Coordinates of C-alpha atoms and ligand atoms in Angstrom, one line a residue:
X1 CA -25.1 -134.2 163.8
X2 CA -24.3 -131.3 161.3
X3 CA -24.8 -133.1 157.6
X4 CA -21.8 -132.6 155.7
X5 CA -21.5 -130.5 152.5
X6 CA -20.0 -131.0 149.1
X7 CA -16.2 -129.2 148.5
X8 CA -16.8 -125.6 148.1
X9 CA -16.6 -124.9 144.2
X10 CA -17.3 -128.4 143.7
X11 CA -20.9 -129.4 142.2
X12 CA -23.6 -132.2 142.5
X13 CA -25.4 -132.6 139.3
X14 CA -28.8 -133.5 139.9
X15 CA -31.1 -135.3 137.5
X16 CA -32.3 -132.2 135.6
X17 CA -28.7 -130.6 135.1
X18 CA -26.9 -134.0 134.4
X19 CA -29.7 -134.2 131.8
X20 CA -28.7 -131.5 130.1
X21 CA -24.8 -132.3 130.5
X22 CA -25.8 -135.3 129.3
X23 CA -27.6 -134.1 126.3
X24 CA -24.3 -131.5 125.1
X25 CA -22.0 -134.3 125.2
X26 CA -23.9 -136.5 123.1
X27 CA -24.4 -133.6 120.3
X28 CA -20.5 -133.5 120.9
X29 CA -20.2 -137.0 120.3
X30 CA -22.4 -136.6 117.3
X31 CA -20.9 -133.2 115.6
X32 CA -17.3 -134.8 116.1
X33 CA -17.6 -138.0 115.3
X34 CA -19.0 -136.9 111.8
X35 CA -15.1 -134.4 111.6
X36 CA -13.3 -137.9 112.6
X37 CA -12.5 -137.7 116.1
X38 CA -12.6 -140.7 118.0
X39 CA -13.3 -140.5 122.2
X40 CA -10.4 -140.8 124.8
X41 CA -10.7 -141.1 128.2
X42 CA -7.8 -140.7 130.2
X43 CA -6.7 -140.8 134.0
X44 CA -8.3 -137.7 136.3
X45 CA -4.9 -138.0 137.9
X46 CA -1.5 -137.6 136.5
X47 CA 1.7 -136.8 137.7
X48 CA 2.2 -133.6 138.4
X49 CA 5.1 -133.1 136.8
X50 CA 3.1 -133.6 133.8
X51 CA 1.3 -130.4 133.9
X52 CA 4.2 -128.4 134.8
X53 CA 5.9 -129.2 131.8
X54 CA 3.2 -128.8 129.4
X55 CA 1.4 -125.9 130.9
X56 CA 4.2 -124.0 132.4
X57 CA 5.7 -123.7 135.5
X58 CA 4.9 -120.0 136.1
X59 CA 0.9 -120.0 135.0
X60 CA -2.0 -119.4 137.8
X61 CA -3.3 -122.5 136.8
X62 CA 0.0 -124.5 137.6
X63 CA 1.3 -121.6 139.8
X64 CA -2.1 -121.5 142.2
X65 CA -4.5 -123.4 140.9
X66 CA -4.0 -127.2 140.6
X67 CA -4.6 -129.2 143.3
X68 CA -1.5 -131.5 144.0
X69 CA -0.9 -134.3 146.9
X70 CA 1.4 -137.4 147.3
X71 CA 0.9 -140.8 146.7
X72 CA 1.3 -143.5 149.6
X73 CA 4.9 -143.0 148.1
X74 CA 5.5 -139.9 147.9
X75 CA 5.0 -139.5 144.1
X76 CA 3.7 -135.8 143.5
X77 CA 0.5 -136.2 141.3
X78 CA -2.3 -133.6 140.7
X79 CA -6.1 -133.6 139.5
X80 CA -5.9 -133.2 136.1
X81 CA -6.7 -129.0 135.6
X82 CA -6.8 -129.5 131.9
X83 CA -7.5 -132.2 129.0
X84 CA -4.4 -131.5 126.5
X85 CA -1.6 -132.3 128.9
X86 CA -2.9 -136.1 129.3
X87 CA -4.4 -136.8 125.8
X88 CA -0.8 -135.6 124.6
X89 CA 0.7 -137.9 127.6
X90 CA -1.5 -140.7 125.8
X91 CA -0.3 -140.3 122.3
X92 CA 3.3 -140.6 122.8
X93 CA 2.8 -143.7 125.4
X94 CA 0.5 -145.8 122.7
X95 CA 2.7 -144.4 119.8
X96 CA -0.3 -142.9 118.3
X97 CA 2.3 -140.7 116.6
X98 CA 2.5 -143.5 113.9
X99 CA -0.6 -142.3 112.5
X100 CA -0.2 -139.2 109.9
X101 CA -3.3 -137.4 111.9
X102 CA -4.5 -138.2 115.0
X103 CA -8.3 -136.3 115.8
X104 CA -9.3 -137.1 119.6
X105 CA -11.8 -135.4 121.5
X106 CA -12.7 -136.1 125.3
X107 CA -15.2 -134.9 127.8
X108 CA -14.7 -135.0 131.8
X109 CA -14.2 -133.1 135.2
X110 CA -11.4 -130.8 135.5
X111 CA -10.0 -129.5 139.2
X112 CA -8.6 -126.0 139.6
X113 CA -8.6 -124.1 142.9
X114 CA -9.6 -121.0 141.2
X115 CA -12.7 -118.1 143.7
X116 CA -15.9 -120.0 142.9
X117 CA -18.4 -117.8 140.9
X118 CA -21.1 -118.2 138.9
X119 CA -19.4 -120.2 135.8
X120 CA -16.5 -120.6 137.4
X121 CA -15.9 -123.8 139.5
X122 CA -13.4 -126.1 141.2
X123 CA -14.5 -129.1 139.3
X124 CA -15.8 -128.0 136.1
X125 CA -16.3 -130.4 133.0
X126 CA -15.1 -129.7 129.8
X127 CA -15.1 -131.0 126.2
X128 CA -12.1 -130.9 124.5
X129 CA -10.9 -131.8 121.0
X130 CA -7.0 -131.9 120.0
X131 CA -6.4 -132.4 115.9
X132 CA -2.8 -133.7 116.4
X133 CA -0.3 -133.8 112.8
X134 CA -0.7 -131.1 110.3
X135 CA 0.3 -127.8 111.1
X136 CA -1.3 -126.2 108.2
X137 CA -4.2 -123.3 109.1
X138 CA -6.4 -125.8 107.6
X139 CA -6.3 -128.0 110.6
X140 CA -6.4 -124.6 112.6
X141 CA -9.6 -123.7 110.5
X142 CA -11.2 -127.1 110.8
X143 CA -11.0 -127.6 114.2
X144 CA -12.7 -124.1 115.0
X145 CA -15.5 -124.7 112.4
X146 CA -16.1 -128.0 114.1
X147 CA -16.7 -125.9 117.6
X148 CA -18.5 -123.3 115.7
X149 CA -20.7 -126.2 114.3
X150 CA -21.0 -128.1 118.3
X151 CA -22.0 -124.6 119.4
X152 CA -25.1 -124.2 116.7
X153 CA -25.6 -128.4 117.4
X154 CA -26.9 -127.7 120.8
X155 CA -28.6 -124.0 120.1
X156 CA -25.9 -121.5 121.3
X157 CA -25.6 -118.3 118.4
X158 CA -25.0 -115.0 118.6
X159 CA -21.1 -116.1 119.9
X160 CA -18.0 -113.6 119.3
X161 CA -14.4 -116.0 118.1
X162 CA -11.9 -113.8 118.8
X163 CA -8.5 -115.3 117.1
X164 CA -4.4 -113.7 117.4
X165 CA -1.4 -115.5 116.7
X166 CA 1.7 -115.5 118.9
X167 CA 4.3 -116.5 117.1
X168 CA 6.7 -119.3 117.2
X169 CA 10.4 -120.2 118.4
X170 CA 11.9 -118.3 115.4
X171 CA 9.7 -114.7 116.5
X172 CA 8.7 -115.6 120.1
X173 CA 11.8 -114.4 121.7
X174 CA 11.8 -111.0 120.0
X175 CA 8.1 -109.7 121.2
X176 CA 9.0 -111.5 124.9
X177 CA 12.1 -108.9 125.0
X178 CA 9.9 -106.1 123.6
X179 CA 6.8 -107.1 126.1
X180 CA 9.7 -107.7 129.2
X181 CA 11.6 -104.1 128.4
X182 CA 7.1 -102.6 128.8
X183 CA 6.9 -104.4 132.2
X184 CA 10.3 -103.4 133.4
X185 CA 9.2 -99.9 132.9
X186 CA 6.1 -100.0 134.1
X187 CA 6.9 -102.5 136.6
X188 CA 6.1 -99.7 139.5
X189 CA 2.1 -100.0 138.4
X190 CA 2.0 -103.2 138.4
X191 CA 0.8 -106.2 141.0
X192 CA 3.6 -107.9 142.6
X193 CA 2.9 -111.2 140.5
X194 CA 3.7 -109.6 136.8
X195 CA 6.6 -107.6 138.1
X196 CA 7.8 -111.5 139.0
X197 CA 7.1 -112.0 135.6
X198 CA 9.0 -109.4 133.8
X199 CA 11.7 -111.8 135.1
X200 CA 10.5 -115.3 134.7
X201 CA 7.5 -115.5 132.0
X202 CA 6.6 -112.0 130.2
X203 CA 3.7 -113.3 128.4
X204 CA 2.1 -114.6 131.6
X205 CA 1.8 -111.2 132.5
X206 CA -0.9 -110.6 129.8
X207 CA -3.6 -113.3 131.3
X208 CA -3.1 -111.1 134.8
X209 CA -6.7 -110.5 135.8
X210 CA -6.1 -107.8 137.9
X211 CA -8.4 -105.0 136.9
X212 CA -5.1 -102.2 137.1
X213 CA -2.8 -103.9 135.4
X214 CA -5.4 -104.8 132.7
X215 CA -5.9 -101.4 132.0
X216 CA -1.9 -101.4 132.0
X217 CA -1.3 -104.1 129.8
X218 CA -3.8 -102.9 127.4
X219 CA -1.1 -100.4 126.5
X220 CA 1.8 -103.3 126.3
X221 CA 3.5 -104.1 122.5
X222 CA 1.3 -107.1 121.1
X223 CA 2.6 -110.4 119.3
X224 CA 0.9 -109.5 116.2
X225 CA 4.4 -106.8 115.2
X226 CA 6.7 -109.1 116.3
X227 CA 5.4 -112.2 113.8
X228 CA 8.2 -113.7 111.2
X229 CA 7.0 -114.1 107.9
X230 CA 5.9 -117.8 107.9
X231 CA 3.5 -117.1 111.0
X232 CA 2.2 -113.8 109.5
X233 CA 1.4 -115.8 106.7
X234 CA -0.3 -118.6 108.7
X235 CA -2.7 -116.1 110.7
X236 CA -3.3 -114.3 107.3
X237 CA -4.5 -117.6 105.3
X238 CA -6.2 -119.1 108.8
X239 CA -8.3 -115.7 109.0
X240 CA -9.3 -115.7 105.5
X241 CA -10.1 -119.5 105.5
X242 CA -12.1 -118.6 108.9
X243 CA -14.1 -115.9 106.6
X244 CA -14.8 -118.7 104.3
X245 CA -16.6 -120.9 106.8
X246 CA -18.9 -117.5 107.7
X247 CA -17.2 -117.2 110.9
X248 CA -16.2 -113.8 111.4
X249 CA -13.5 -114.3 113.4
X250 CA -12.2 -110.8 115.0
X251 CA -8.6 -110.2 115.6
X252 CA -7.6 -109.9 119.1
X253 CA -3.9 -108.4 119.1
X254 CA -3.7 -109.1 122.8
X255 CA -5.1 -112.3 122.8
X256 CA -2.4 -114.9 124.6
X257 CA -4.5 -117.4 126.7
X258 CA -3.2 -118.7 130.3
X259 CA -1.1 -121.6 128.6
X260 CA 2.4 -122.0 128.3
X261 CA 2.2 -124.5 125.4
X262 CA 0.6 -122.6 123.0
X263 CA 2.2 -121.3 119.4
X264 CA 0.7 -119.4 116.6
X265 CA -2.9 -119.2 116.5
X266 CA -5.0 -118.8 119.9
X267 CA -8.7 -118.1 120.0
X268 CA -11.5 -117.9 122.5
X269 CA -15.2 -117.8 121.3
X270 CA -17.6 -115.9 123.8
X271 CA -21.4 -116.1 124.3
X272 CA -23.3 -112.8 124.9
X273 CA -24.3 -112.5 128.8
X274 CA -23.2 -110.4 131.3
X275 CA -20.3 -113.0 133.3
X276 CA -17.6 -111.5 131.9
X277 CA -14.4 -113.3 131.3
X278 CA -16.9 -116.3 131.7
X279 CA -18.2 -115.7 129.1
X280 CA -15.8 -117.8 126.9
X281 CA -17.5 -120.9 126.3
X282 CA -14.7 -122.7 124.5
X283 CA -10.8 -121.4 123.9
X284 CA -7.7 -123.0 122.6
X285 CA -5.0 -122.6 120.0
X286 CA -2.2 -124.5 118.4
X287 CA 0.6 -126.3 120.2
X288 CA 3.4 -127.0 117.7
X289 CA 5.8 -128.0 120.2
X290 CA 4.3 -129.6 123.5
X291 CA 4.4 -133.4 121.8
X292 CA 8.3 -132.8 121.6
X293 CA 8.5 -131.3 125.0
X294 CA 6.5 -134.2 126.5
X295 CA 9.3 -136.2 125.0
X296 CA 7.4 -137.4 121.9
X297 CA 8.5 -136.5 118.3
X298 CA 8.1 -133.9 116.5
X299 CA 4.1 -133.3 115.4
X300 CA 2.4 -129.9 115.3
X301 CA -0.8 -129.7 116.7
X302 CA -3.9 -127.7 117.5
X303 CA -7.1 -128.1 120.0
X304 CA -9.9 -126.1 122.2
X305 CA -12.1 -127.2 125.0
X306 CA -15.0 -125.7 126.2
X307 CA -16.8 -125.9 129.8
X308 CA -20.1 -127.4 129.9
X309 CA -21.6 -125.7 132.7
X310 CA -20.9 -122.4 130.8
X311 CA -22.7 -123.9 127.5
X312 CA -25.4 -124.8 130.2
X313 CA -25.6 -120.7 131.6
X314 CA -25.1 -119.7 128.2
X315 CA -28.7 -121.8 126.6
X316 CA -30.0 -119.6 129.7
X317 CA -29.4 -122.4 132.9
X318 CA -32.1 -124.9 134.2
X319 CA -33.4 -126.6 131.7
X320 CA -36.8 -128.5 131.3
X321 CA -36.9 -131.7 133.4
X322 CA -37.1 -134.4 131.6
X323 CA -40.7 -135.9 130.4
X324 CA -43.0 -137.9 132.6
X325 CA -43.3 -141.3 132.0
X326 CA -45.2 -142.9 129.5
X327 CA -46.7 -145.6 131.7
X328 CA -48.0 -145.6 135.0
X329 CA -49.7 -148.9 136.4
X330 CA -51.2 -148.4 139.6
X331 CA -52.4 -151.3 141.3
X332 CA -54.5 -152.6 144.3
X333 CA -53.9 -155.9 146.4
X334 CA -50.8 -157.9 146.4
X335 CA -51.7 -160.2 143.1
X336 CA -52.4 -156.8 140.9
X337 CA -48.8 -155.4 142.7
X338 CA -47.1 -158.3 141.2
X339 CA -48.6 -158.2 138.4
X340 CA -47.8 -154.3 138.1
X341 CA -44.3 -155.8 138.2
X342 CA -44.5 -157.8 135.1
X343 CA -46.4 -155.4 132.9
X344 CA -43.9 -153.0 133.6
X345 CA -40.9 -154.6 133.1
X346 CA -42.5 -155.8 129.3
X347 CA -43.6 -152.7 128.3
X348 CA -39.5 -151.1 129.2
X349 CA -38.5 -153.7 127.0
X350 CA -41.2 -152.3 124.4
X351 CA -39.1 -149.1 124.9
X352 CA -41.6 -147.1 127.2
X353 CA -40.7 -145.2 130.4
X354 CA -42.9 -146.9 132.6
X355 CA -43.0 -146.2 136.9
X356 CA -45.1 -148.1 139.4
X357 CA -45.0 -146.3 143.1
X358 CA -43.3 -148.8 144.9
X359 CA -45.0 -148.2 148.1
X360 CA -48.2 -150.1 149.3
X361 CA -50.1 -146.9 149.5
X362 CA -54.1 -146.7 148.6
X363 CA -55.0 -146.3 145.0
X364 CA -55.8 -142.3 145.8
X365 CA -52.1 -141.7 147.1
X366 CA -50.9 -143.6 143.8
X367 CA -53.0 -141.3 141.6
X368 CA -51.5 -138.4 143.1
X369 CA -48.1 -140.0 142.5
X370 CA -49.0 -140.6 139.2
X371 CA -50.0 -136.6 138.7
X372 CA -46.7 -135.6 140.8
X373 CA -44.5 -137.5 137.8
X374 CA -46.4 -136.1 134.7
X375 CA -47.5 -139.4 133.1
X376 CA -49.3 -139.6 130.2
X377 CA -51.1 -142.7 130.8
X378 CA -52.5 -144.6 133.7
X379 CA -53.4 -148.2 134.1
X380 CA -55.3 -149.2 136.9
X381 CA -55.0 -152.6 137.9
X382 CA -57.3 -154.4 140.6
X383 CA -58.4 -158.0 141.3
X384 CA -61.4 -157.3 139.1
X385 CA -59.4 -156.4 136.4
X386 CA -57.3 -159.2 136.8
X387 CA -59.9 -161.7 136.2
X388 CA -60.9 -160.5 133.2
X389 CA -57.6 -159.6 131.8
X390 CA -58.8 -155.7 130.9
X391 CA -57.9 -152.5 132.6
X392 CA -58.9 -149.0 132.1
X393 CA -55.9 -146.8 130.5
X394 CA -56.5 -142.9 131.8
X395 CA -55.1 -140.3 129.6
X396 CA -53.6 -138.0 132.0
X397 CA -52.4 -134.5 130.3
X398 CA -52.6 -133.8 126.3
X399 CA -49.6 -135.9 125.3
X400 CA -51.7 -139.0 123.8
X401 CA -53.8 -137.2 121.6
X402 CA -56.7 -137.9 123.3
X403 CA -58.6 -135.6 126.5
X404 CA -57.3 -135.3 129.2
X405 CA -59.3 -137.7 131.8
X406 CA -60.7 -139.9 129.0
X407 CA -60.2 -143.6 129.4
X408 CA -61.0 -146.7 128.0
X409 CA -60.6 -150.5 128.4
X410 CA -57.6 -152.1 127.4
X411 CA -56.5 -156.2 127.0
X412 CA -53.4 -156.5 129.4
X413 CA -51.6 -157.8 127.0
X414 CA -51.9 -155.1 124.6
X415 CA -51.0 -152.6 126.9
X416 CA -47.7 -151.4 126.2
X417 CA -49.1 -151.7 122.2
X418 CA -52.0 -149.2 122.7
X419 CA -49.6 -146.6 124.7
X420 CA -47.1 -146.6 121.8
X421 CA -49.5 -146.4 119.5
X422 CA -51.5 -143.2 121.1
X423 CA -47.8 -142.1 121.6
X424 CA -46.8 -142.3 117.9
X425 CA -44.4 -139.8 116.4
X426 CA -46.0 -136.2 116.6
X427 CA -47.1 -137.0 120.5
X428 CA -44.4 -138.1 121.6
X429 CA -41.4 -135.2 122.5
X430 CA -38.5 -137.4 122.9
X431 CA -35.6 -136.6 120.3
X432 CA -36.2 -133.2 120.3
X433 CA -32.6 -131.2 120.0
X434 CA -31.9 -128.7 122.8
X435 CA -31.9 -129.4 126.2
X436 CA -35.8 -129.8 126.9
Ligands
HAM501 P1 -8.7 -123.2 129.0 O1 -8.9 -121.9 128.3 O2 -8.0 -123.2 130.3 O3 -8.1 -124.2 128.0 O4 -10.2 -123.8 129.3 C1 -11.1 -124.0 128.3 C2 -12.5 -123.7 128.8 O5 -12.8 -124.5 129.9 C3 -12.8 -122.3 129.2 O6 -13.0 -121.5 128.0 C4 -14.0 -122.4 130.0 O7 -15.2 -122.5 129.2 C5 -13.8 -123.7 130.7 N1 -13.2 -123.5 132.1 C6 -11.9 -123.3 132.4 N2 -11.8 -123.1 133.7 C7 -13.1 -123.2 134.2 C8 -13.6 -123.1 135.6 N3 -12.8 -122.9 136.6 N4 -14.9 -123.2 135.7 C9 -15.7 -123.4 134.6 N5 -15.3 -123.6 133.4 C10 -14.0 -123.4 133.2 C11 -7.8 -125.5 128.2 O8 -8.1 -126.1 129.2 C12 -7.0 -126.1 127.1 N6 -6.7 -127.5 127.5 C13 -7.8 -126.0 125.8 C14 -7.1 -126.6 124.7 C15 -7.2 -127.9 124.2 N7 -6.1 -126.1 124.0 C16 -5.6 -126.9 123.1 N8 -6.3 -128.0 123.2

């Protein structure tokens, strides 16, 4: 029978990469917990309505991308595409909005049914972090010094933030009539989906990632001319407070992002690498009126999220497996093999990684087992040793401090003691930061 295969675009995460997944969201847990946010976790499937309203009816990512069904009755609900549009969902339902400030991050598969490519995906997992009730470009500036700091957390430098502002309500309109009036008279050069959107959503236009009407667009009239004084002055103080935190930021006129919800300030941060557009590791912006329009109350907010698998590509993919054991106790006859059991399970609770091979295989196929998993000690245990209650411990590599083959007798009780011991900090390479 042909074995069946995972969803095109969709991913298994074996041991090694879930390590390393595993490994970014804790430094994300870390470096935002110590800026205030507090975890959320919400539902991987929402009504569908919800993401039309928040992220627009007329994106790709609502437009083509999300994958919606029915529910036995016939409610329309979707796999969540996106973080924002259900942690938003979440405040207004558990009236978080009573709080002044509200700092939530989240980290989780998201499902769009975009051409699977290398750091691009169908279910893709991102951490996201919304900063919900001040609308001052201190919250802006904040929130993108606490991704700047994630990024350094878990080793990734040499990134690009590019930053633009939008505008709001009061200026919005103005630039869409200026950017409509461009596609209308260029509308002949253009794919079939942005001459649609001269008519429905202008700004959608500029996220088109049609290589032609890139080049086309590049020529179109940007938000940046269009700004009313109080979001000029926003992007103004944001990109000097962004200088202040040594982040460089580099204005991007035609920077929009594939969001309806978006006002003001929107910002992308690349790493260097040769993917192109997937190259942005982590993009978001402000979103002063999505709570309002998700029928909550008036609160200004801002957030980003970024996509692990491309942090993963961009610290240069497969990481180091994780370490061999600490412990291996092979053992001979079905009194040692019980015993195997025991002195195991102690020294796990003494905090060492400890394996047996759990088949009854001679002691030369357990050796080589032992080899195959990288431990650094072995303990061989026979009837012999049982009787007198002493075992020889075999260093195996160099971790141990001792050479490699030499071994010694050791009480069976004080096992787990000795290993820790010749383990000791300086031997030992758990804790190390990065993903080895
Ligand atoms: P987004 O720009 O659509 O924003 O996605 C954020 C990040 O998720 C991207 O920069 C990328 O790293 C990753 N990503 C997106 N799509 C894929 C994919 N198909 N495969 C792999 N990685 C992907 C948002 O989702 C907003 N919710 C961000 C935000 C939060 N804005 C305000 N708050």
């Amino acid at each position: 029978m042909e074995p069946l295969r995972a969803v095109k675009g969709m991913n298994d995460l074996l041991p090694t990469e879930a390590r390393a997944f595993a490994r970014i969201e804790a430094a994300a847990r870390r470096v935002f917990e110590r800026h205030g946010y507090g975890e959320v976790r919400t539902p991987l499937v929402e009504e569908a309505a919800l993401f039309s309203r928040s992220i627009g009816e007329e994106t790709d990512v609502v437009g083509k991308e999300m994958y919606v069904f029915p529910d036995r009755h016939g409610v329309p609900l979707a796999l969540r595409p996106e973080g924002t549009a259900g942690a938003v969902r979440a405040f207004i339902e558990h009236g978080a909005a009573a709080a002044p400030i509200v700092r939530w991050f989240y980290a989780g598969p998201m499902f769009r049914h975009e051409r699977p490519q290398k750091g691009r995906y169908r279910q893709f997992h991102q951490i996201g972090v919304e900063l919900l009730g001040a609308a001052a470009p201190e919250a802006d500036a904040e929130l993108i010094g606490a991704a700047a700091a994630f990024l350094a957390e878990i080793g990734i430098s040499g990134t690009r933030l590019l930053v633009n502002s939008i505008g709001d309500d009061a200026c919005r309109p103005a630039y869409v009539d200026k950017l409509r009036d461009f596609l209308h008279a260029r509308a002949a050069e253009l794919c079939p989906d942005c001459r649609r959107r001269a008519g429905t959503n202008p700004l959608r236009a500029l996220d088109c990632k049609v290589a032609q009407d890139r080049v086309i667009l590049g020529e179109a009239p940007v938000p940046g001319d269009s700004l009313c004084e109080p979001c000029r002055a926003h992007f103004a103080t944001l990109l000097g407070h962004l200088r202040a935190l040594g982040l460089s930021p580099i204005h991007e006129p035609h920077l929009v992002r594939g969001l309806d919800y978006y006002t003001r300030t929107t910002f992308e941060i690349l790493a260097g690498g040769d993917l192109g557009s997937q190259n942005t590791v982590a993009a978001g912006g402000r979103y002063d009126k999505l709570v309002e329009r998700l029928g909550g109350p008036a609160v200004p907010a801002v957030g980003f999220a970024a996509g692990i698998e491309r942090l993963v590509l961009a610290l240069g993919g497969a990481p180091a497996p994780a370490p061999g054991p600490d412990l291996f106790i092979a053992a001979l006859g079905d009194a040692a093999r019980r015993r195997a059991l025991v002195l195991a399970q102690a020294a796990r609770a003494a905090s060492l990684r400890v394996e047996i091979d759990p088949r009854s295989g001679s002691l030369k196929s357990q050796m080589r087992w032992a080899d195959r998993t990288s431990a650094a000690f072995v303990l061989v245990l026979g009837e012999d040793e049982l009787a007198a209650g002493r075992a020889p411990l075999k260093q195996m590599g160099s971790r141990g401090g001792g050479a490699p083959g030499a071994q010694e007798d050791v009480a069976l009780d004080a096992v787990a003691g000795e290993v820790r011991r010749r383990l000791a900090p300086g031997s030992d390479d758990r804790g190390q930061p990065g993903l080895s």
